[in-house]
Amino acid sequence: MSSRIAALILLCFLAACGGKSPPKNLNNACSIVDQRPKYLKAFKATEKKWGVPVYVQMAVIYQESKFDSDARTPHRYALGVIPMGRQSSAYGYAQALDGTWDDYKRAAGRPGASRKNIKDATDFMGWYMTRTEQKLGISKTNVRDNYLAYHEGHGGYARGSYRSKSWLINVANGLQTRSETYKRQLQACGKL
């Protein structure tokens, strides 16, 4: 009887620790989708619906959350020690902000969508990048500028707020390279 109780306690503890950890070897797109076949299914559904290539989605999710469904921004601290909440409301695979996520749920008619669900997160990215293309004329294959508009928001991108952030431009340039690498890898393993 006590071993059953111990097993039940262990199971409850593991369940309380959260979901599955991110996939290993995030530098290999084939490894990611082999470990998480539902990711590839979600990426392909978004590509079909919104026209955002699989490798573009993967590169942005890599940057935003490292494929961690529970990713959050760091805490802010007053006087270096007093917790003052998180840096922003960004959350989940796509690190969508509360207000933008609410806009997406309303516009897409998906009131139950969750930022922790890969299918919902990729659909959100497709919706957002489609709006980016409509508002700013940025091609869905242009990872660099899509990411700058994603990070800064459409208004921030239009104002050029990223221009004074060399670190952000470097990140966006790196994402362009990562997306091209992911594309080559996915073609080589027959996943595209």
CSV table of C-alpha atoms in Angstrom, one decimal:
chain,number,residue,atom,x,y,z
A,1,MET,CA,0.0,0.0,0.0
A,2,SER,CA,2.8,2.5,0.9
A,3,SER,CA,4.5,2.0,-2.5
A,4,ARG,CA,1.3,2.9,-4.3
A,5,ILE,CA,1.0,6.0,-2.2
A,6,ALA,CA,4.6,6.9,-2.9
A,7,ALA,CA,4.1,6.3,-6.6
A,8,LEU,CA,1.0,8.5,-6.6
A,9,ILE,CA,2.8,11.3,-4.7
A,10,LEU,CA,5.7,11.0,-7.3
A,11,LEU,CA,3.2,11.2,-10.2
A,12,CYS,CA,1.5,14.3,-8.7
A,13,PHE,CA,4.9,15.9,-8.1
A,14,LEU,CA,6.0,15.3,-11.7
A,15,ALA,CA,2.7,16.6,-13.0
A,16,ALA,CA,3.1,19.8,-10.9
A,17,CYS,CA,6.5,20.4,-12.4
A,18,GLY,CA,4.9,21.3,-15.7
A,19,GLY,CA,4.8,19.9,-19.2
A,20,LYS,CA,7.4,18.4,-21.4
A,21,SER,CA,10.8,20.1,-21.6
A,22,PRO,CA,11.9,21.6,-24.9
A,23,PRO,CA,13.4,19.4,-27.5
A,24,LYS,CA,17.1,18.8,-27.5
A,25,ASN,CA,19.6,20.0,-30.1
A,26,LEU,CA,17.8,23.2,-31.2
A,27,ASN,CA,20.4,23.8,-33.9
A,28,ASN,CA,19.0,20.9,-35.9
A,29,ALA,CA,15.5,21.4,-37.4
A,30,CYS,CA,15.2,17.7,-38.3
A,31,SER,CA,16.0,16.7,-34.7
A,32,ILE,CA,13.4,19.1,-33.3
A,33,VAL,CA,10.6,17.8,-35.5
A,34,ASP,CA,11.6,14.2,-35.0
A,35,GLN,CA,11.4,14.7,-31.3
A,36,ARG,CA,8.1,16.6,-31.6
A,37,PRO,CA,6.1,15.4,-34.6
A,38,LYS,CA,3.1,17.6,-33.5
A,39,TYR,CA,5.3,20.7,-34.0
A,40,LEU,CA,5.8,19.8,-37.7
A,41,LYS,CA,2.1,19.2,-38.1
A,42,ALA,CA,1.4,22.7,-36.6
A,43,PHE,CA,4.1,24.4,-38.7
A,44,LYS,CA,2.7,22.9,-41.9
A,45,ALA,CA,-0.9,23.8,-41.0
A,46,THR,CA,0.2,27.4,-40.4
A,47,GLU,CA,2.2,27.4,-43.7
A,48,LYS,CA,-0.9,26.2,-45.6
A,49,LYS,CA,-3.3,28.6,-43.9
A,50,TRP,CA,-1.2,31.8,-43.7
A,51,GLY,CA,1.7,31.2,-46.1
A,52,VAL,CA,4.5,31.5,-43.5
A,53,PRO,CA,7.2,28.9,-44.2
A,54,VAL,CA,7.9,26.2,-41.6
A,55,TYR,CA,11.5,27.3,-41.3
A,56,VAL,CA,10.5,30.9,-40.6
A,57,GLN,CA,8.2,29.9,-37.8
A,58,MET,CA,10.9,27.7,-36.3
A,59,ALA,CA,13.5,30.4,-36.4
A,60,VAL,CA,11.2,32.9,-34.6
A,61,ILE,CA,10.1,30.3,-32.0
A,62,TYR,CA,13.7,29.4,-31.4
A,63,GLN,CA,14.5,33.1,-30.7
A,64,GLU,CA,11.4,33.8,-28.6
A,65,SER,CA,11.2,30.7,-26.4
A,66,LYS,CA,13.8,28.1,-27.4
A,67,PHE,CA,10.7,25.9,-27.9
A,68,ASP,CA,9.7,26.2,-24.3
A,69,SER,CA,5.9,26.3,-24.0
A,70,ASP,CA,6.1,28.0,-20.6
A,71,ALA,CA,8.7,30.6,-21.5
A,72,ARG,CA,8.3,34.0,-19.7
A,73,THR,CA,10.3,37.2,-19.6
A,74,PRO,CA,12.6,37.7,-16.6
A,75,HIS,CA,11.4,39.3,-13.4
A,76,ARG,CA,12.1,43.0,-12.7
A,77,TYR,CA,13.6,44.0,-9.4
A,78,ALA,CA,13.5,47.2,-7.4
A,79,LEU,CA,16.8,48.0,-5.7
A,80,GLY,CA,18.1,44.8,-7.2
A,81,VAL,CA,16.3,42.5,-4.8
A,82,ILE,CA,12.6,43.3,-4.5
A,83,PRO,CA,10.5,41.4,-7.2
A,84,MET,CA,8.4,43.8,-9.2
A,85,GLY,CA,6.7,41.5,-11.7
A,86,ARG,CA,7.9,40.4,-15.1
A,87,GLN,CA,9.5,42.7,-17.8
A,88,SER,CA,6.4,42.2,-20.0
A,89,SER,CA,3.4,40.0,-20.4
A,90,ALA,CA,5.1,38.0,-23.2
A,91,TYR,CA,4.4,34.3,-22.7
A,92,GLY,CA,4.5,30.9,-24.3
A,93,TYR,CA,6.2,29.6,-27.5
A,94,ALA,CA,5.6,32.8,-29.5
A,95,GLN,CA,6.1,35.2,-26.5
A,96,ALA,CA,2.9,37.0,-27.5
A,97,LEU,CA,2.0,40.0,-25.3
A,98,ASP,CA,-1.4,39.9,-23.5
A,99,GLY,CA,-3.0,42.6,-25.6
A,100,THR,CA,-1.7,41.2,-28.9
A,101,TRP,CA,-2.8,37.7,-28.0
A,102,ASP,CA,-6.3,39.0,-27.1
A,103,ASP,CA,-6.5,40.8,-30.5
A,104,TYR,CA,-5.5,37.6,-32.2
A,105,LYS,CA,-8.1,35.5,-30.3
A,106,ARG,CA,-10.9,38.0,-31.2
A,107,ALA,CA,-9.8,38.4,-34.9
A,108,ALA,CA,-9.2,34.7,-35.5
A,109,GLY,CA,-12.4,33.7,-33.6
A,110,ARG,CA,-10.3,31.5,-31.3
A,111,PRO,CA,-11.4,32.5,-27.7
A,112,GLY,CA,-9.8,29.3,-26.2
A,113,ALA,CA,-6.4,29.6,-27.9
A,114,SER,CA,-3.5,29.1,-25.5
A,115,ARG,CA,0.0,30.5,-25.8
A,116,LYS,CA,1.3,27.2,-24.5
A,117,ASN,CA,-0.2,25.2,-27.4
A,118,ILE,CA,2.1,24.9,-30.4
A,119,LYS,CA,-0.8,24.9,-32.9
A,120,ASP,CA,-2.2,28.1,-31.4
A,121,ALA,CA,1.2,29.7,-31.2
A,122,THR,CA,2.1,29.0,-34.8
A,123,ASP,CA,-1.4,30.1,-35.9
A,124,PHE,CA,-0.8,33.4,-34.0
A,125,MET,CA,2.5,33.9,-35.8
A,126,GLY,CA,0.9,33.3,-39.2
A,127,TRP,CA,-1.9,35.8,-38.3
A,128,TYR,CA,0.6,38.3,-37.1
A,129,MET,CA,3.0,38.0,-40.0
A,130,THR,CA,0.1,38.2,-42.5
A,131,ARG,CA,-0.9,41.5,-40.8
A,132,THR,CA,2.8,42.6,-41.0
A,133,GLU,CA,2.8,41.9,-44.8
A,134,GLN,CA,-0.5,43.8,-45.2
A,135,LYS,CA,0.5,46.8,-43.1
A,136,LEU,CA,4.3,47.1,-43.8
A,137,GLY,CA,4.8,45.2,-47.0
A,138,ILE,CA,7.3,42.7,-45.5
A,139,SER,CA,7.4,39.4,-47.3
A,140,LYS,CA,6.7,36.3,-45.1
A,141,THR,CA,10.0,34.8,-46.1
A,142,ASN,CA,11.9,37.9,-44.9
A,143,VAL,CA,12.7,36.6,-41.4
A,144,ARG,CA,14.9,39.6,-40.5
A,145,ASP,CA,12.3,42.3,-41.0
A,146,ASN,CA,9.4,40.2,-39.8
A,147,TYR,CA,11.3,39.6,-36.6
A,148,LEU,CA,12.0,43.3,-36.2
A,149,ALA,CA,8.3,44.1,-36.7
A,150,TYR,CA,7.4,41.2,-34.3
A,151,HIS,CA,9.7,42.5,-31.6
A,152,GLU,CA,8.9,46.2,-32.0
A,153,GLY,CA,5.3,46.0,-33.0
A,154,HIS,CA,4.0,47.3,-36.3
A,155,GLY,CA,4.0,50.9,-35.1
A,156,GLY,CA,7.5,50.6,-33.7
A,157,TYR,CA,8.8,49.1,-36.9
A,158,ALA,CA,7.2,51.8,-39.0
A,159,ARG,CA,8.8,54.4,-36.8
A,160,GLY,CA,12.2,52.7,-37.1
A,161,SER,CA,12.6,52.1,-33.3
A,162,TYR,CA,14.8,49.1,-34.0
A,163,ARG,CA,17.4,51.3,-35.7
A,164,SER,CA,18.9,52.5,-32.4
A,165,LYS,CA,19.1,48.9,-31.1
A,166,SER,CA,22.2,47.3,-32.7
A,167,TRP,CA,21.7,44.2,-30.5
A,168,LEU,CA,18.2,43.6,-31.9
A,169,ILE,CA,19.5,44.1,-35.5
A,170,ASN,CA,22.2,41.5,-34.8
A,171,VAL,CA,19.5,39.1,-33.4
A,172,ALA,CA,17.3,39.6,-36.5
A,173,ASN,CA,20.3,39.0,-38.8
A,174,GLY,CA,21.1,35.8,-36.9
A,175,LEU,CA,17.5,34.7,-37.3
A,176,GLN,CA,17.7,35.1,-41.1
A,177,THR,CA,20.8,32.8,-41.0
A,178,ARG,CA,19.1,30.3,-38.7
A,179,SER,CA,16.0,30.2,-40.9
A,180,GLU,CA,18.1,29.4,-44.0
A,181,THR,CA,19.9,26.7,-42.0
A,182,TYR,CA,16.7,25.2,-40.8
A,183,LYS,CA,15.4,25.3,-44.4
A,184,ARG,CA,18.4,23.4,-45.7
A,185,GLN,CA,18.2,20.9,-42.9
A,186,LEU,CA,14.5,20.2,-43.4
A,187,GLN,CA,15.0,19.8,-47.1
A,188,ALA,CA,17.9,17.3,-46.5
A,189,CYS,CA,15.8,15.1,-44.2
A,190,GLY,CA,12.7,15.3,-46.4
A,191,LYS,CA,10.5,17.2,-44.0
A,192,LEU,CA,9.6,20.1,-46.3
